[in-house]
CSV table of C-alpha atoms in Angstrom, one decimal:
chain,number,residue,atom,x,y,z
A,1,MET,CA,0.0,-0.1,-0.1
A,2,SER,CA,1.5,3.2,-0.6
A,3,TYR,CA,0.5,6.0,1.8
A,4,PRO,CA,-1.5,9.2,1.2
A,5,ALA,CA,1.0,12.2,0.5
A,6,VAL,CA,0.0,14.9,3.0
A,7,ILE,CA,-0.2,12.2,5.4
A,8,LYS,CA,3.3,9.6,6.7
A,9,PRO,CA,2.7,6.8,9.6
A,10,GLN,CA,4.3,8.6,13.0
A,11,ASP,CA,1.5,11.6,12.3
A,12,LEU,CA,-0.9,8.8,13.3
A,13,LEU,CA,1.7,6.8,16.1
A,14,CYS,CA,4.1,7.7,17.2
A,15,PRO,CA,6.1,5.4,20.1
A,16,LYS,CA,6.7,7.2,23.3
A,17,PRO,CA,7.5,6.5,27.2
A,18,ASP,CA,3.8,5.7,28.0
A,19,GLY,CA,3.8,3.5,24.8
A,20,LEU,CA,2.0,4.0,21.4
A,21,TYR,CA,0.6,7.3,21.7
A,22,CYS,CA,-1.5,8.6,18.4
A,23,PRO,CA,-1.3,12.8,18.4
A,24,ALA,CA,-4.7,13.2,16.4
A,25,GLY,CA,-7.1,11.3,18.5
A,26,ASP,CA,-5.0,12.0,21.3
A,27,PHE,CA,-5.2,8.1,23.0
A,28,TYR,CA,-2.1,5.9,24.0
A,29,ILE,CA,-2.9,2.0,22.9
A,30,ASP,CA,-1.4,-0.6,26.2
A,31,PRO,CA,-0.1,2.4,27.6
A,32,VAL,CA,2.4,1.1,30.3
A,33,ARG,CA,1.7,3.9,32.4
A,34,PRO,CA,-1.5,5.9,33.7
A,35,VAL,CA,-2.7,7.4,31.2
A,36,ASP,CA,-5.9,10.5,30.3
A,37,ARG,CA,-6.8,8.3,27.3
A,38,ALA,CA,-6.5,4.8,26.2
A,39,VAL,CA,-7.4,2.2,24.0
A,40,ILE,CA,-6.5,-1.6,26.1
A,41,THR,CA,-6.2,-5.3,23.9
A,42,HIS,CA,-6.5,-7.4,25.8
A,43,GLY,CA,-6.8,-7.9,29.9
A,44,HIS,CA,-2.9,-9.2,30.5
A,45,SER,CA,-1.3,-7.0,33.5
A,46,ASP,CA,2.0,-5.1,31.3
A,47,HIS,CA,-0.7,-4.3,28.2
A,48,ALA,CA,-3.8,-3.5,31.3
A,49,ARG,CA,-3.3,-0.9,34.0
A,50,ALA,CA,-5.6,0.6,36.3
A,51,GLY,CA,-5.8,4.1,37.0
A,52,HIS,CA,-6.1,5.2,33.8
A,53,GLY,CA,-8.6,7.7,32.9
A,54,SER,CA,-11.3,6.7,30.3
A,55,VAL,CA,-10.6,2.8,29.1
A,56,ALA,CA,-11.5,1.6,25.6
A,57,ALA,CA,-12.2,-2.1,25.0
A,58,THR,CA,-14.1,-5.6,24.7
A,59,PRO,CA,-16.1,-5.7,27.0
A,60,GLU,CA,-15.1,-9.4,28.1
A,61,THR,CA,-11.2,-7.2,28.9
A,62,LEU,CA,-13.1,-4.3,30.8
A,63,ALA,CA,-14.6,-7.8,32.1
A,64,ILE,CA,-10.9,-8.9,32.6
A,65,MET,CA,-9.8,-5.5,34.1
A,66,ALA,CA,-12.5,-5.5,36.6
A,67,GLU,CA,-12.0,-9.3,38.0
A,68,ARG,CA,-8.2,-8.4,38.1
A,69,TYR,CA,-7.9,-4.8,39.2
A,70,GLY,CA,-11.4,-4.4,40.7
A,71,GLU,CA,-15.1,-2.0,39.5
A,72,ASP,CA,-12.9,1.7,39.2
A,73,PHE,CA,-9.9,0.2,36.7
A,74,ALA,CA,-10.6,3.5,35.0
A,75,THR,CA,-10.8,6.6,36.7
A,76,VAL,CA,-13.4,8.4,34.6
A,77,SER,CA,-15.3,6.1,32.2
A,78,ARG,CA,-15.0,2.4,30.4
A,79,GLN,CA,-16.1,2.2,27.3
A,80,PRO,CA,-17.1,-1.5,25.3
A,81,VAL,CA,-16.0,-2.1,22.2
A,82,PRO,CA,-17.6,-5.4,20.6
A,83,TYR,CA,-15.8,-6.9,17.7
A,84,GLY,CA,-16.5,-5.0,14.6
A,85,GLU,CA,-17.7,-2.0,15.7
A,86,THR,CA,-15.7,1.8,15.4
A,87,ILE,CA,-15.3,4.5,17.5
A,88,THR,CA,-13.7,7.9,17.2
A,89,HIS,CA,-12.3,10.2,18.8
A,90,ASN,CA,-11.4,13.2,17.2
A,91,GLY,CA,-11.2,12.1,13.7
A,92,VAL,CA,-10.0,9.5,14.6
A,93,GLU,CA,-11.5,6.0,13.4
A,94,VAL,CA,-10.3,2.8,15.9
A,95,THR,CA,-12.2,-0.9,15.3
A,96,LEU,CA,-11.4,-3.9,17.5
A,97,VAL,CA,-10.6,-7.0,15.9
A,98,PRO,CA,-9.8,-10.4,17.4
A,99,ALA,CA,-6.3,-11.2,18.2
A,100,GLY,CA,-6.7,-15.1,19.3
A,101,HIS,CA,-4.9,-14.3,22.3
A,102,VAL,CA,-6.8,-15.0,24.8
A,103,LEU,CA,-10.5,-14.1,25.9
A,104,GLY,CA,-11.9,-11.0,24.9
A,105,SER,CA,-8.0,-9.5,23.3
A,106,ALA,CA,-8.2,-7.3,20.0
A,107,GLN,CA,-6.6,-6.4,17.2
A,108,ALA,CA,-6.5,-2.2,17.2
A,109,VAL,CA,-7.6,-1.0,13.3
A,110,VAL,CA,-6.6,2.4,13.6
A,111,ARG,CA,-7.8,4.5,10.5
A,112,TRP,CA,-6.7,8.7,9.8
A,113,LYS,CA,-7.3,10.5,6.0
A,114,GLY,CA,-7.0,7.4,4.6
A,115,LEU,CA,-4.1,5.9,6.6
A,116,THR,CA,-5.3,2.0,8.2
A,117,MET,CA,-2.1,1.7,11.4
A,118,VAL,CA,-3.4,-2.0,12.5
A,119,VAL,CA,-1.9,-2.8,16.7
A,120,SER,CA,-1.7,-6.6,16.7
A,121,GLY,CA,-0.8,-7.2,20.4
A,122,ASP,CA,0.0,-9.5,21.4
A,123,TYR,CA,-1.4,-12.8,19.1
A,124,LYS,CA,-1.4,-16.5,17.4
A,125,ARG,CA,-2.9,-17.3,14.6
A,126,ARG,CA,-3.5,-21.1,15.0
A,127,ARG,CA,-7.3,-22.2,16.5
A,128,ASP,CA,-8.2,-21.4,20.1
A,129,PRO,CA,-11.7,-23.5,21.5
A,130,THR,CA,-11.3,-19.9,24.4
A,131,CYS,CA,-11.3,-17.2,22.3
A,132,ALA,CA,-11.9,-16.2,18.7
A,133,ARG,CA,-9.6,-17.1,16.4
A,134,PHE,CA,-7.3,-13.9,14.6
A,135,GLU,CA,-8.3,-12.0,11.9
A,136,PRO,CA,-5.6,-10.2,9.1
A,137,VAL,CA,-6.8,-7.0,8.6
A,138,PRO,CA,-5.0,-4.9,5.1
A,139,CYS,CA,-3.4,-2.2,6.2
A,140,ASP,CA,-0.7,0.8,5.4
A,141,VAL,CA,0.9,-0.6,8.4
A,142,PHE,CA,1.2,-3.2,10.7
A,143,VAL,CA,2.2,-3.2,14.5
A,144,THR,CA,2.9,-6.6,15.3
A,145,GLU,CA,5.5,-8.2,18.2
A,146,ALA,CA,8.7,-10.4,18.6
A,147,THR,CA,8.1,-12.7,21.6
A,148,PHE,CA,9.2,-15.8,19.4
A,149,GLY,CA,10.6,-14.2,16.7
A,150,LEU,CA,14.0,-16.4,15.6
A,151,PRO,CA,13.2,-19.1,13.2
A,152,VAL,CA,14.5,-22.3,16.6
A,153,PHE,CA,10.3,-21.2,17.5
A,154,ARG,CA,8.1,-23.2,16.1
A,155,HIS,CA,5.4,-24.6,17.8
A,156,PRO,CA,3.9,-28.3,18.1
A,157,ASP,CA,0.5,-28.9,17.4
A,158,ASP,CA,-1.0,-28.1,20.5
A,159,LYS,CA,-2.6,-31.8,20.3
A,160,GLY,CA,0.0,-33.5,19.6
A,161,GLU,CA,1.7,-32.1,23.8
A,162,ILE,CA,-2.3,-32.7,25.4
A,163,ALA,CA,-1.5,-36.2,24.0
A,164,ALA,CA,1.5,-36.1,25.4
A,165,LEU,CA,-0.4,-35.0,29.2
A,166,LEU,CA,-3.0,-37.6,29.1
A,167,LYS,CA,0.0,-40.5,28.0
A,168,SER,CA,2.3,-39.4,30.8
A,169,VAL,CA,-0.7,-39.8,33.3
A,170,GLU,CA,-1.8,-43.3,31.8
A,171,GLN,CA,1.5,-44.5,33.0
A,172,PHE,CA,1.9,-42.7,36.1
A,173,PRO,CA,-1.3,-42.9,36.7
A,174,GLU,CA,0.1,-43.5,41.1
A,175,ARG,CA,1.2,-39.5,40.5
A,176,ALA,CA,-0.8,-36.3,39.8
A,177,HIS,CA,-0.5,-33.5,37.1
A,178,ILE,CA,0.6,-30.3,38.1
A,179,VAL,CA,0.2,-28.1,35.0
A,180,GLY,CA,2.3,-24.7,35.6
A,181,ALA,CA,0.0,-22.3,33.5
A,182,TYR,CA,-0.8,-19.0,33.5
A,183,ALA,CA,-3.5,-17.9,35.2
A,184,LEU,CA,-5.6,-16.0,31.9
A,185,GLY,CA,-6.0,-18.0,28.8
A,186,LYS,CA,-3.1,-20.6,28.9
A,187,ALA,CA,-5.0,-22.5,32.4
A,188,GLN,CA,-8.4,-22.1,29.9
A,189,ARG,CA,-6.7,-23.6,26.6
A,190,VAL,CA,-5.1,-26.2,28.6
A,191,ILE,CA,-8.1,-26.8,30.2
A,192,SER,CA,-11.0,-26.6,27.6
A,193,LEU,CA,-7.2,-28.6,24.8
A,194,LEU,CA,-7.8,-31.1,27.7
A,195,ARG,CA,-11.8,-31.0,27.2
A,196,GLU,CA,-11.3,-31.9,23.8
A,197,ALA,CA,-9.1,-34.6,24.0
A,198,GLY,CA,-12.1,-36.5,26.0
A,199,TRP,CA,-10.7,-35.6,29.5
A,200,ASP,CA,-14.0,-35.2,31.3
A,201,ARG,CA,-12.5,-36.5,34.7
A,202,THR,CA,-12.4,-33.1,37.2
A,203,ILE,CA,-9.4,-31.2,36.7
A,204,HIS,CA,-8.5,-29.3,40.5
A,205,VAL,CA,-6.9,-25.5,39.9
A,206,HIS,CA,-5.5,-23.4,41.7
A,207,GLY,CA,-7.4,-21.4,44.2
A,208,ALA,CA,-5.7,-18.5,42.4
A,209,MET,CA,-7.5,-19.1,39.0
A,210,GLU,CA,-11.3,-19.8,40.2
A,211,ARG,CA,-11.7,-15.9,39.2
A,212,LEU,CA,-11.0,-16.1,36.2
A,213,ASN,CA,-12.2,-20.3,35.0
A,214,ARG,CA,-15.8,-18.6,36.8
A,215,LEU,CA,-15.1,-15.7,33.9
A,216,TYR,CA,-14.2,-17.0,31.4
A,217,GLN,CA,-17.6,-19.6,31.9
A,218,ALA,CA,-19.0,-17.3,32.4
A,219,HIS,CA,-18.3,-15.5,28.9
A,220,GLY,CA,-19.1,-19.1,27.3
A,221,VAL,CA,-16.1,-21.1,27.5
A,222,ASP,CA,-17.5,-25.0,29.4
A,223,LEU,CA,-14.7,-25.3,31.6
A,224,GLY,CA,-16.4,-28.5,32.5
A,225,PRO,CA,-16.5,-29.9,36.1
A,226,LEU,CA,-13.2,-28.2,38.1
A,227,ALA,CA,-12.3,-28.5,42.1
A,228,PRO,CA,-10.3,-27.0,44.3
A,229,ALA,CA,-6.2,-28.5,44.2
A,230,THR,CA,-7.1,-28.0,48.4
A,231,VAL,CA,-5.2,-31.4,50.1
A,232,GLU,CA,-6.7,-33.3,53.3
A,233,ARG,CA,-4.8,-34.1,55.9
A,234,GLY,CA,-3.6,-37.7,55.6
A,235,LYS,CA,-5.5,-37.5,51.5
A,236,THR,CA,-3.3,-36.5,50.0
A,237,GLY,CA,-4.0,-40.4,47.6
A,238,ASP,CA,-6.6,-38.2,46.4
A,239,PHE,CA,-4.6,-37.2,43.9
A,240,ALA,CA,-2.9,-40.2,42.2
A,241,GLY,CA,-4.2,-40.1,38.6
A,242,SER,CA,-5.5,-36.5,38.9
A,243,ILE,CA,-4.6,-33.7,36.8
A,244,ILE,CA,-3.8,-30.6,38.1
A,245,VAL,CA,-4.0,-26.5,37.1
A,246,ALA,CA,-1.8,-24.1,38.7
A,247,PRO,CA,0.4,-20.8,38.0
A,248,PRO,CA,4.1,-21.9,36.9
A,249,SER,CA,5.1,-20.0,40.9
A,250,ALA,CA,3.4,-23.5,42.8
A,251,LEU,CA,6.0,-25.4,41.0
A,252,ALA,CA,8.8,-24.5,43.3
A,253,ASP,CA,6.1,-24.0,45.8
A,254,ARG,CA,5.7,-25.6,48.8
A,255,TRP,CA,2.6,-26.2,47.9
A,256,SER,CA,3.1,-28.5,45.4
A,257,ARG,CA,4.4,-31.0,47.0
A,258,ARG,CA,1.3,-32.0,48.4
A,259,PHE,CA,0.5,-33.7,46.0
A,260,PRO,CA,2.1,-37.8,45.8
A,261,ASP,CA,5.0,-37.4,43.6
A,262,PRO,CA,3.5,-34.4,41.9
A,263,VAL,CA,5.4,-34.2,37.6
A,264,ASP,CA,5.8,-31.2,36.9
A,265,CYS,CA,4.2,-29.8,34.0
A,266,PHE,CA,5.1,-26.6,32.2
A,267,ALA,CA,3.2,-24.8,29.8
A,268,SER,CA,4.0,-22.5,27.7
A,269,GLY,CA,6.5,-21.9,24.2
A,270,TRP,CA,9.5,-21.7,26.1
A,271,MET,CA,9.8,-24.7,26.9
A,272,ARG,CA,10.8,-25.2,23.2
A,273,VAL,CA,14.7,-24.5,24.8
A,274,ARG,CA,15.6,-27.1,27.1
A,275,ALA,CA,17.7,-25.4,29.1
A,276,ARG,CA,14.7,-24.0,30.0
A,277,ALA,CA,13.0,-26.2,31.4
A,278,ARG,CA,16.5,-28.6,32.9
A,279,GLN,CA,16.6,-25.4,34.4
A,280,ARG,CA,13.0,-24.8,35.9
A,281,GLY,CA,12.3,-28.6,36.7
A,282,VAL,CA,10.1,-28.9,34.2
A,283,GLU,CA,9.5,-32.8,34.2
A,284,LEU,CA,7.4,-33.1,31.4
A,285,PRO,CA,7.5,-30.1,29.3
A,286,LEU,CA,4.3,-28.5,26.9
A,287,ILE,CA,4.9,-26.3,24.6
A,288,ILE,CA,1.3,-24.8,23.7
A,289,SER,CA,2.5,-20.9,23.3
A,290,ASP,CA,-1.0,-18.1,23.4
A,291,HIS,CA,1.5,-16.7,20.4
A,292,ALA,CA,2.9,-16.2,17.6
A,293,ASP,CA,5.9,-18.5,16.7
A,294,TRP,CA,8.3,-18.0,14.1
A,295,ASP,CA,5.8,-18.9,10.8
A,296,GLU,CA,3.2,-17.4,12.3
A,297,LEU,CA,4.8,-14.2,12.3
A,298,THR,CA,6.4,-14.3,9.1
A,299,ASP,CA,3.1,-16.3,7.3
A,300,THR,CA,0.9,-13.2,8.7
A,301,LEU,CA,3.3,-10.6,7.1
A,302,SER,CA,3.6,-12.0,4.3
A,303,GLU,CA,-0.3,-12.6,3.8
A,304,LEU,CA,-0.9,-9.2,4.2
A,305,ARG,CA,2.2,-7.1,2.3
A,306,PRO,CA,2.2,-4.0,4.7
A,307,GLY,CA,4.6,-1.0,3.7
A,308,GLU,CA,5.3,-0.7,7.0
A,309,VAL,CA,6.1,-3.4,9.4
A,310,TRP,CA,6.8,-1.9,13.4
A,311,ILE,CA,8.4,-4.6,16.6
A,312,THR,CA,7.0,-3.4,19.6
A,313,HIS,CA,9.1,-5.8,21.0
A,314,GLY,CA,10.6,-9.6,21.5
A,315,ARG,CA,13.3,-10.5,18.9
A,316,GLU,CA,13.0,-7.6,16.8
A,317,GLU,CA,16.6,-8.7,14.9
A,318,ALA,CA,15.3,-10.9,13.3
A,319,LEU,CA,12.6,-9.9,12.0
A,320,GLU,CA,14.0,-7.0,10.3
A,321,ARG,CA,16.1,-8.9,9.1
A,322,TRP,CA,13.8,-11.4,7.3
A,323,CYS,CA,10.9,-8.0,6.9
A,324,ALA,CA,14.4,-6.4,4.7
A,325,LEU,CA,14.7,-9.5,2.7
A,326,GLU,CA,11.6,-9.5,1.8
A,327,GLY,CA,11.2,-5.6,0.8
A,328,ILE,CA,9.4,-4.7,3.6
A,329,PRO,CA,10.2,-1.6,5.2
A,330,ALA,CA,10.7,-2.8,8.8
A,331,ARG,CA,11.8,-0.5,12.3
A,332,ALA,CA,12.2,-1.6,16.2
A,333,LEU,CA,10.8,0.6,18.3
A,334,ARG,CA,11.6,-1.1,21.2
A,335,LEU,CA,8.5,-0.3,23.5
A,336,VAL,CA,10.0,-1.1,27.9
A,337,GLY,CA,7.7,-2.5,29.9
A,338,TYR,CA,5.7,-5.3,27.6
A,339,ASP,CA,7.3,-8.8,29.6
A,340,GLU,CA,7.4,-11.5,27.2
A,341,ASP,CA,6.3,-13.9,29.9
A,342,ASP,CA,3.4,-12.2,31.3
A,343,GLY,CA,0.8,-14.9,29.9
A,344,GLU,CA,3.7,-16.8,28.3
């Protein structure tokens, strides 16, 4: 695409210390510090923070923020923007479309004076039973993450990873399997994938996940029978052969040692790196990621063929190099404040 003669991308969006700023519309997208007006792409804490004046996001993301931060997370107002609807501020149009990352996650499609820029937030391209699938939007500038922006990161099929988990449960029926998974998005996805694989038994969950599980269920995501992962004195054997889903931090906590000879599992794209798995003492790595892998990143750029690519954070150098070889102008924004491990 070619830009309108008098408009440059930086006239519409520009990186600032507080985040990606729209001067014409006077709002930020996923700001890292409190601002007067924010558009939020999804509910992970490195993108969705409390204390902004006015917040626009999908209804699901607003619900997640209220659950995590309290109903007063926005000091002035909050504006629900369902997928496909457009809001306008100072002549700048913003439309939210699915990003495929977690429940309610969105790409912000920003249009002004004939220029279209898409801020994808965090995204993945593969199917996820717990959220709407990524929708590609033709644009002049595509703003992408690069969390797994190296060719070594090619995530396997989710079904195969879940099959490995169920095989281990079958092989070690006397042991509990504790799956480390982040509380927003990954935990619910793992549970849903287990249900699709035929695991209809009760799945036990850490208390830190109960509220978000209820929120997902309230938004139509069927997680099946769940129960708290609590151990009564002398009854640890009750969890033999069970699957427990807990925050990754719980794997290294005394909490996990209460279960019978637990198999520590960790669901993350980082489990592709064997050294990370060994460092965390993970017995059964599960390569299940909520971010685009290398092929998904490059396939997306090949499909969209934007006039320019901006890279917010992650492995910028490799993706910049790929763009250069493909003849696509690219620049690394190197935005500070986005945690590559959050939600992953």
